[in-house]
Short mmCIF file of C-alpha atoms in Angstrom, two decimals:
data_model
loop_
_atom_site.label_atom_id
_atom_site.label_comp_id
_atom_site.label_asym_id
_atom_site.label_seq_id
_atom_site.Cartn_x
_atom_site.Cartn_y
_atom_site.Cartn_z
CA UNK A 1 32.97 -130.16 33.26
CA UNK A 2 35.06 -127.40 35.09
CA UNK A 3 36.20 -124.56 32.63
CA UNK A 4 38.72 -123.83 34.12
CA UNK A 5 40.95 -125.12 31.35
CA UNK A 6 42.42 -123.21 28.78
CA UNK A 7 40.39 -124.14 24.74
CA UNK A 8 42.60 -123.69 21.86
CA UNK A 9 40.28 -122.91 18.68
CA UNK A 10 41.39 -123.70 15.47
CA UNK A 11 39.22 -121.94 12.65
CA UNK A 12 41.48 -123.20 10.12
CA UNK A 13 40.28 -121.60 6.69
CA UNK A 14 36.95 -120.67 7.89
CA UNK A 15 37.35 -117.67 10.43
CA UNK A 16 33.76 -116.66 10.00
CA UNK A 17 32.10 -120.12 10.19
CA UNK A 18 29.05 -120.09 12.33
CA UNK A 19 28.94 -123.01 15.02
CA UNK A 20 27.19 -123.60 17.88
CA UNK A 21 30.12 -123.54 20.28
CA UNK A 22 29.75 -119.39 20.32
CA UNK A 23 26.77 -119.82 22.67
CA UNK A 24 27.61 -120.27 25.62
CA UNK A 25 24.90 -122.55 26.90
CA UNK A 26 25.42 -124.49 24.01
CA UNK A 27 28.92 -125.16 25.15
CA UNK A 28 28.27 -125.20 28.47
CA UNK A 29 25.49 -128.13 28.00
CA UNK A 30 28.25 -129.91 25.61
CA UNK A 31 31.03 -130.07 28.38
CA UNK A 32 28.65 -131.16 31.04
CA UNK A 33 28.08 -133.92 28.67
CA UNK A 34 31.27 -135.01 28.24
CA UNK A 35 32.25 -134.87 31.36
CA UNK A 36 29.62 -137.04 32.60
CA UNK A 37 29.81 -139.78 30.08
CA UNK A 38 33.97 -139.40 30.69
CA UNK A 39 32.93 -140.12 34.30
CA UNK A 40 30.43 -143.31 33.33
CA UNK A 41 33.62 -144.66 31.51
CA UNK A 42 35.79 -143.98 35.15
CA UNK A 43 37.76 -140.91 33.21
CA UNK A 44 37.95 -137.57 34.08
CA UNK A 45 40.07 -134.61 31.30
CA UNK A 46 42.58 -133.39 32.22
CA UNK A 47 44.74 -130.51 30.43
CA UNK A 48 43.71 -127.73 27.58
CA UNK A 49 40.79 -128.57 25.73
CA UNK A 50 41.87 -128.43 21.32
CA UNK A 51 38.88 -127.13 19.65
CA UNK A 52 38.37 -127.58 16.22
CA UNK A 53 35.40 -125.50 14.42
CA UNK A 54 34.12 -125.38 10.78
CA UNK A 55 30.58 -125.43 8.89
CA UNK A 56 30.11 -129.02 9.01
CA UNK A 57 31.17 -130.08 12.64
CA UNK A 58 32.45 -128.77 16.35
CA UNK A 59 35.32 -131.41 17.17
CA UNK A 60 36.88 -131.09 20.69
CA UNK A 61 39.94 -133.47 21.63
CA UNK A 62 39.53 -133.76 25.27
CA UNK A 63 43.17 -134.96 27.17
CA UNK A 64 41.95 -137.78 29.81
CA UNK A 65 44.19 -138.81 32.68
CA UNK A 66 45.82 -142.01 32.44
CA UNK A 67 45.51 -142.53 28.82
CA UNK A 68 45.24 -141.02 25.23
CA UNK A 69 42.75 -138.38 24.24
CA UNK A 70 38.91 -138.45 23.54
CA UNK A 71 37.28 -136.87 20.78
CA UNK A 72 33.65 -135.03 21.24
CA UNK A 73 32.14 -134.16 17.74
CA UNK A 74 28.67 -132.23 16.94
CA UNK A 75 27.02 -132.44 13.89
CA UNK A 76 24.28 -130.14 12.50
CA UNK A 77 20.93 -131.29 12.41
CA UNK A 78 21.40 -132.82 8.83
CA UNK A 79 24.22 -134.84 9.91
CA UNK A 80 22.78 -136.12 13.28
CA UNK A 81 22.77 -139.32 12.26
CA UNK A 82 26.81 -139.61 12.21
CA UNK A 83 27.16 -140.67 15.86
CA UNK A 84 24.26 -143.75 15.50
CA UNK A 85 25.72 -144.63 12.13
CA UNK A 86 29.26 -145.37 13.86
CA UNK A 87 27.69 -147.52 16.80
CA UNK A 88 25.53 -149.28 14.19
CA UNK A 89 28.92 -150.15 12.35
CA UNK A 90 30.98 -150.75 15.46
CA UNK A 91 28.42 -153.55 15.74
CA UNK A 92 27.94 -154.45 12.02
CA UNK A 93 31.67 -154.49 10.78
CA UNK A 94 33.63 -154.47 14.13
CA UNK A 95 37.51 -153.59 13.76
CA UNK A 96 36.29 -151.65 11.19
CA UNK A 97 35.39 -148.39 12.39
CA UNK A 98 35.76 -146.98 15.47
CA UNK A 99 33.45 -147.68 18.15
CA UNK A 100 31.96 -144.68 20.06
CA UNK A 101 32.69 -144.14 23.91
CA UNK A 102 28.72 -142.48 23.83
CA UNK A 103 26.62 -141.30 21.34
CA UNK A 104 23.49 -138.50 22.10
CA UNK A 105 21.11 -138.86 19.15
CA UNK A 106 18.53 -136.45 19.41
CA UNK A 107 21.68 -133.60 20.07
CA UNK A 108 24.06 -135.25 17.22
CA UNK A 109 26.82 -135.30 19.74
CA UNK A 110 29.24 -138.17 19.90
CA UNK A 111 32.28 -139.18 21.90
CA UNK A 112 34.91 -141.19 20.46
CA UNK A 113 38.02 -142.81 21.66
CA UNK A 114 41.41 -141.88 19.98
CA UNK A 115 41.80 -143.98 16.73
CA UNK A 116 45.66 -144.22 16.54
CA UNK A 117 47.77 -142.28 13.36
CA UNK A 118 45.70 -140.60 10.84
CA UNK A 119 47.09 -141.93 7.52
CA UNK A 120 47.73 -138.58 6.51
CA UNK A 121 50.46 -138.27 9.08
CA UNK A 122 51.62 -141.66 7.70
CA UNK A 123 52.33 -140.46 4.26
CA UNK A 124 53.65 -137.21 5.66
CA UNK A 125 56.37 -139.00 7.76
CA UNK A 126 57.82 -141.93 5.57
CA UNK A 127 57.43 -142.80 1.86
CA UNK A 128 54.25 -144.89 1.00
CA UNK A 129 53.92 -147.29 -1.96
CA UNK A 130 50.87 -147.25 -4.10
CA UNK A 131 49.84 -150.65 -3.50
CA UNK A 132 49.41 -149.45 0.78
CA UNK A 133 46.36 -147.49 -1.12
CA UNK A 134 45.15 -150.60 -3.12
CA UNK A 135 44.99 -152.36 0.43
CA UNK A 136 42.55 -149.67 1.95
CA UNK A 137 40.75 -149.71 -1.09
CA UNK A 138 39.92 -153.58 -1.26
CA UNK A 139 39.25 -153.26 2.70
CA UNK A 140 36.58 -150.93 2.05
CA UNK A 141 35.08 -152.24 -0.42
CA UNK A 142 34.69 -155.36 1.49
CA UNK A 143 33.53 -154.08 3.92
CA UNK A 144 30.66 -151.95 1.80
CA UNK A 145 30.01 -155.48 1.12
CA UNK A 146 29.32 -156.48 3.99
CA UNK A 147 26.75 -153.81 4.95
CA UNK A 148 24.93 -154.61 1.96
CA UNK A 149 22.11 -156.36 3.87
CA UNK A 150 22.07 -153.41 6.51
CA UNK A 151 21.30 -150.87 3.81
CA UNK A 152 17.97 -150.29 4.91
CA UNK A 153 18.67 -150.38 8.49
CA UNK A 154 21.04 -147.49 7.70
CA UNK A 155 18.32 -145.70 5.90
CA UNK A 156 16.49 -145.81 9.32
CA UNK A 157 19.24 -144.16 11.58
CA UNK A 158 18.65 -141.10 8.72
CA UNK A 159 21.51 -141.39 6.58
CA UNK A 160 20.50 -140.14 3.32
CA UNK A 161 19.32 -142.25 0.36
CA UNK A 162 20.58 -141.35 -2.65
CA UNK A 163 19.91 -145.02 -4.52
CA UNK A 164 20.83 -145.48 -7.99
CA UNK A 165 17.15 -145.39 -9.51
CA UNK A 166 16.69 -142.30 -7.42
CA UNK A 167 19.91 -140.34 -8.71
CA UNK A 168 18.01 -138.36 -11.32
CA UNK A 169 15.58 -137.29 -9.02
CA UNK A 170 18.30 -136.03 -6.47
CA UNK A 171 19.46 -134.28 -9.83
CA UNK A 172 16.25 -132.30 -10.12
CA UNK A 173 16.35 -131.78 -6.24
CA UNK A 174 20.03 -129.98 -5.90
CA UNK A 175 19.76 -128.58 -9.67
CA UNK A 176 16.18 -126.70 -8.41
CA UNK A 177 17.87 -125.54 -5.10
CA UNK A 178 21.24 -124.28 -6.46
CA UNK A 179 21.25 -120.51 -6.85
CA UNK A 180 25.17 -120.11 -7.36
CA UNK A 181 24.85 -121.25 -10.85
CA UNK A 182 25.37 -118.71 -13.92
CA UNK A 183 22.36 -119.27 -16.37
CA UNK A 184 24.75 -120.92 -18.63
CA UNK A 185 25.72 -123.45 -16.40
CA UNK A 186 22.11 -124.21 -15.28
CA UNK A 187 21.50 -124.59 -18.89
CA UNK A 188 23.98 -127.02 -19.68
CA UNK A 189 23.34 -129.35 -16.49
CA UNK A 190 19.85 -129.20 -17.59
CA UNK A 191 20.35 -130.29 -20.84
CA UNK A 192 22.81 -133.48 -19.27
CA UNK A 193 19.62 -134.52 -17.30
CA UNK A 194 18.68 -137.35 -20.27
CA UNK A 195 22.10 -138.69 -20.52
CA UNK A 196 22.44 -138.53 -16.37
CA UNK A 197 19.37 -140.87 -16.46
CA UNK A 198 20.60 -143.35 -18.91
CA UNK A 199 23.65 -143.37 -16.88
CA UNK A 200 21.87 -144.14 -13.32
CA UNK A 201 20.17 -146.55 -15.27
CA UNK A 202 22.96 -148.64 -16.81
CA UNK A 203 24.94 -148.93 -13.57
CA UNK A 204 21.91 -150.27 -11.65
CA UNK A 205 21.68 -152.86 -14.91
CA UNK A 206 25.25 -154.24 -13.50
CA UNK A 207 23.33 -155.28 -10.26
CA UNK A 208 25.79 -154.13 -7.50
CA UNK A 209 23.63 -153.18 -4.75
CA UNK A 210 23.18 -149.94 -3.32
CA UNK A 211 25.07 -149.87 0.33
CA UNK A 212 26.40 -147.08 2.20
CA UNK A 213 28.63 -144.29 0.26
CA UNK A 214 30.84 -142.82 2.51
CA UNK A 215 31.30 -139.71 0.35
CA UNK A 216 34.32 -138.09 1.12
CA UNK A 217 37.08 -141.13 2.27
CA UNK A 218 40.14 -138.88 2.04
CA UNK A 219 43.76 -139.84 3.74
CA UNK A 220 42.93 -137.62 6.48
CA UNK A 221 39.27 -139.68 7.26
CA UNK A 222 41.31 -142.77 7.94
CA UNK A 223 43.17 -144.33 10.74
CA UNK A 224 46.71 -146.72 9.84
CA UNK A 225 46.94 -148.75 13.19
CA UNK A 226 49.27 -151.12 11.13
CA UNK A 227 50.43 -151.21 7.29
CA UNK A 228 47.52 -152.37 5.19
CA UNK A 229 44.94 -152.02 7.87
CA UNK A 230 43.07 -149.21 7.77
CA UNK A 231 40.07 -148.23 10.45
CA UNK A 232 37.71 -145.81 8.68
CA UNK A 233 35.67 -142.72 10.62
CA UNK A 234 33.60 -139.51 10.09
CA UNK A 235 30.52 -140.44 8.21
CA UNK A 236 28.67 -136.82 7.93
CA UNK A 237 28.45 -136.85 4.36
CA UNK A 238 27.83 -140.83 3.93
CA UNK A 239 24.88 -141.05 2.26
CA UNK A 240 23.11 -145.45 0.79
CA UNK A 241 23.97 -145.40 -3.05
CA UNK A 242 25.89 -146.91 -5.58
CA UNK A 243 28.87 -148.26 -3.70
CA UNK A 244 31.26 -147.00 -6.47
CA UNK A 245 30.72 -143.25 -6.02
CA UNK A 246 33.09 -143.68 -2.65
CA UNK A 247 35.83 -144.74 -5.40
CA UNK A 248 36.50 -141.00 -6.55
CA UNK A 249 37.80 -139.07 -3.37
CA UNK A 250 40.40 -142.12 -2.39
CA UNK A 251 41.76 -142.33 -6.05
CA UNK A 252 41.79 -138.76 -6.35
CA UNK A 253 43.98 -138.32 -3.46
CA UNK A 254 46.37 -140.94 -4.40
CA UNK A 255 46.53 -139.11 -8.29
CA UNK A 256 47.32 -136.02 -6.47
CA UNK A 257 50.06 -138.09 -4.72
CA UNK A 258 51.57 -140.44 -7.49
CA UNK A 259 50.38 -139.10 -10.52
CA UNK A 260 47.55 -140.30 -12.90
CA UNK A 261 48.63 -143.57 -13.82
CA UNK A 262 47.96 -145.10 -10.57
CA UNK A 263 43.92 -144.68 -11.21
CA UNK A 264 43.32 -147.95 -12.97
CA UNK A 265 45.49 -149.82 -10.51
CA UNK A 266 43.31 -148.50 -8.16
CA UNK A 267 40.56 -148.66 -9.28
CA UNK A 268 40.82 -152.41 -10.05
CA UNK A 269 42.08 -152.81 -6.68
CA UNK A 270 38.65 -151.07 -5.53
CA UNK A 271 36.51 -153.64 -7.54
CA UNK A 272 38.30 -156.73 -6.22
CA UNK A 273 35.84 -157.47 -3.58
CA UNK A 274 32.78 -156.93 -6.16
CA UNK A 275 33.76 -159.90 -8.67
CA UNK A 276 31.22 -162.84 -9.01
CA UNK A 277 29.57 -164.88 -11.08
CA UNK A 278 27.59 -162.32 -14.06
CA UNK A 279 29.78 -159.40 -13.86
CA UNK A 280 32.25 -159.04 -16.19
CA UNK A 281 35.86 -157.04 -15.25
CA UNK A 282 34.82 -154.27 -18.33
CA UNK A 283 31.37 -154.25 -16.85
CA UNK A 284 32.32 -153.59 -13.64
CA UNK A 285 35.24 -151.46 -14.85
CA UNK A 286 32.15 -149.44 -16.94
CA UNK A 287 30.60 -149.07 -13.77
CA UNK A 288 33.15 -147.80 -12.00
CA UNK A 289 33.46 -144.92 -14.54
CA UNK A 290 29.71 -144.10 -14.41
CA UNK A 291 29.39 -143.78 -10.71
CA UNK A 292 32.62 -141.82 -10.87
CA UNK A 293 30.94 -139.15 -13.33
CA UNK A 294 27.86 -139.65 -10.56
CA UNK A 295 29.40 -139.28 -7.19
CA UNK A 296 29.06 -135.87 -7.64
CA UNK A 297 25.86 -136.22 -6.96
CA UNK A 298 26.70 -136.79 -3.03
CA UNK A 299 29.32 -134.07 -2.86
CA UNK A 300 27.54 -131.54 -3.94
CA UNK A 301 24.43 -132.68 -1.27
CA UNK A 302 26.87 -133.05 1.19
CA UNK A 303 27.47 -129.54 0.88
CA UNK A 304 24.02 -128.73 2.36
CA UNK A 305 24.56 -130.18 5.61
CA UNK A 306 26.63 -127.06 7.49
CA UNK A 307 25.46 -125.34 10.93
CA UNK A 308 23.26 -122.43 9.52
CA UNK A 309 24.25 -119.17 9.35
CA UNK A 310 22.72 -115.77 10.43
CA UNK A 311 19.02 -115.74 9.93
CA UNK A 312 18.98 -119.34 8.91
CA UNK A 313 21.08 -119.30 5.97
CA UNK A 314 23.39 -122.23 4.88
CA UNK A 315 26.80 -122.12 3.56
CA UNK A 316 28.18 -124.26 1.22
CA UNK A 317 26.29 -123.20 -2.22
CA UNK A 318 29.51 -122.48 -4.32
CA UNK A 319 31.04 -125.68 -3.25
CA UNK A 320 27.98 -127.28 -4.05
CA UNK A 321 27.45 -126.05 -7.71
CA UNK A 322 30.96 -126.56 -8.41
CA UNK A 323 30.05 -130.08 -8.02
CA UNK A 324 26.80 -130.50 -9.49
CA UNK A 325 29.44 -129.33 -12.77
CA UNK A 326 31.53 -132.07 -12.24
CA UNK A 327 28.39 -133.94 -13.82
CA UNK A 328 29.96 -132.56 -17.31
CA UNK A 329 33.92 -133.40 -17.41
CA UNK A 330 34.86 -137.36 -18.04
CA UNK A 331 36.23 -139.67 -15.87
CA UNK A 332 40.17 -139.77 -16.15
CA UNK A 333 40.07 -143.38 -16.75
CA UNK A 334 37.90 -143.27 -19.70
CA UNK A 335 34.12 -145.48 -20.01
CA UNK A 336 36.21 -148.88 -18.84
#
């Protein structure tokens, strides 16, 4: 790809993140990449490159002659799998997600086509009803339902599995690796470890089945092409669990928004799509509150996968204890 266009970087609140885009044969390899899948797809960019650069991801929106924008993203090694994980949905759930213009596995690079208006920029521009947030949440649910029986196939692309029998044990993993913590705090999650398992236990008694977790499903992760149609995108910190733990972000968002009596509305909304025949509304309701509680689980390993930093190290280990404390404070809307 020539160079010869201007790159406007955005560092937004992380001016000395670490990405590969400072080497230059990095970037160089990158844009040669681009430009030759653009070509396979009969496109060529054309204007300033926008470059967007934090811990977790290099995202370039490349302008394309003739038509709207394409997006490359790189992942770190920990979140290479984000790029097959969308062309595995595109195919699984299509209309869902969006479906890549090229993916580069072994690299973690992917190329995307332009998804339409963030939802963000929705509820920035115009005023937006709660009930426009119980629609996205009952069409992802459904659609976690649907990739129920491709939970092992998305195991294999090298998402995480963080299933609901396994929760303790990722406990033990991010509790032993945290060094941010005061010895207090270490204390106290220790001592939770008991009632953490009796938890993970009890919400694998409901019998919803582990599926993918997208960890992090925020108004600015999703796409509003119409109103109550939502497409869904960037999967770096999705992870196979307990389908409920992708329940806290969204409703937190929308409490921010609306205040704290929308959360049961919500979260009912939410566990529409998971009613059936042996599954009470309290003990799904129950359920929801318990993987609430344990959904901090997958933030706080989310936090892991950056770019690393000088001599190797990784940022991310205040965010990530800050989490793992989460484990102590109560869901807002009570046991259910």
């Amino acid at each position: 790809m020539r160079e010869d266009h201007t790159a406007v970087v955005d560092r937004g609140r992380y001016p000395d993140a670490v990405t590969p885009w400072e080497r230059e044969s990095w970037r160089a390899a990158a844009l040669e990449w681009v430009a030759d899948r653009l070509a396979a797809h009969g496109l060529v960019q054309d204007g300033a490159l926008e470059v967007r650069l934090r811990p977790w991801s290099v995202l370039v929106r490349v302008p394309v002659a003739g038509r709207t924008a394409v997006w490359f993203r790189a992942n770190p090694a920990a979140s290479a799998f984000e790029g097959p994980l969308t062309a595995a949905l595109a195919r699984w759930v299509p209309g869902q997600v969006l479906r890549p213009l090229a993916v580069d596995a072994g690299r973690g690079w992917s190329l995307l086509p332009h998804g339409g208006e963030l939802f963000r920029a929705v509820l920035d521009r115009e005023p937006v009803a709660p009930r426009e947030w119980e629609a996205l949440l009952r069409q992802y649910a459904g659609m976690q339902s649907d990739l129920v029986p491709h939970a092992a196939g998305i195991e294999r692309l090298g998402v995480p599995s963080a299933r609901t029998a396994a929760l303790p044990a990722v406990f033990d993993r991010l509790l032993a690796a945290s060094h941010a913590l005061d010895p207090d705090e270490r204390a106290r999650l220790a001592a939770l470890r008991p009632r953490l398992a009796d938890w993970c236990a009890e919400l694998a008694a409901v019998g919803v089945p582990d599926t993918l977790d997208h960890a992090d499903l925020h108004d600015g992760q999703l796409f509003r092409p119409e109103p109550g149609r939502f497409t869904f995108f960037d999967w770096g910190d999705a992870a196979v669990s307990h389908p409920f733990c992708s329940l806290r972000v969204t409703a937190e968002r929308a409490r921010d928004r609306y205040g704290p009596q929308v959360l049961p509305r919500l979260r009912d909304a939410y566990l529409e799509p998971w009613t059936g025949p042996g599954r009470t509304a309290a003990q799904l309701r129950r359920a929801a509150a318990l993987a609430w509680r344990l959904s901090a689980l997958g933030r706080a390993a989310s936090w892991g996968r950056m770019f690393p930093g000088p001599a190797g190290a990784r940022p991310g280990a205040v965010q990530s204890a800050q989490w793992l404390l989460e484990l102590l404070a109560e869901p807002p809307f009570g046991s259910g």
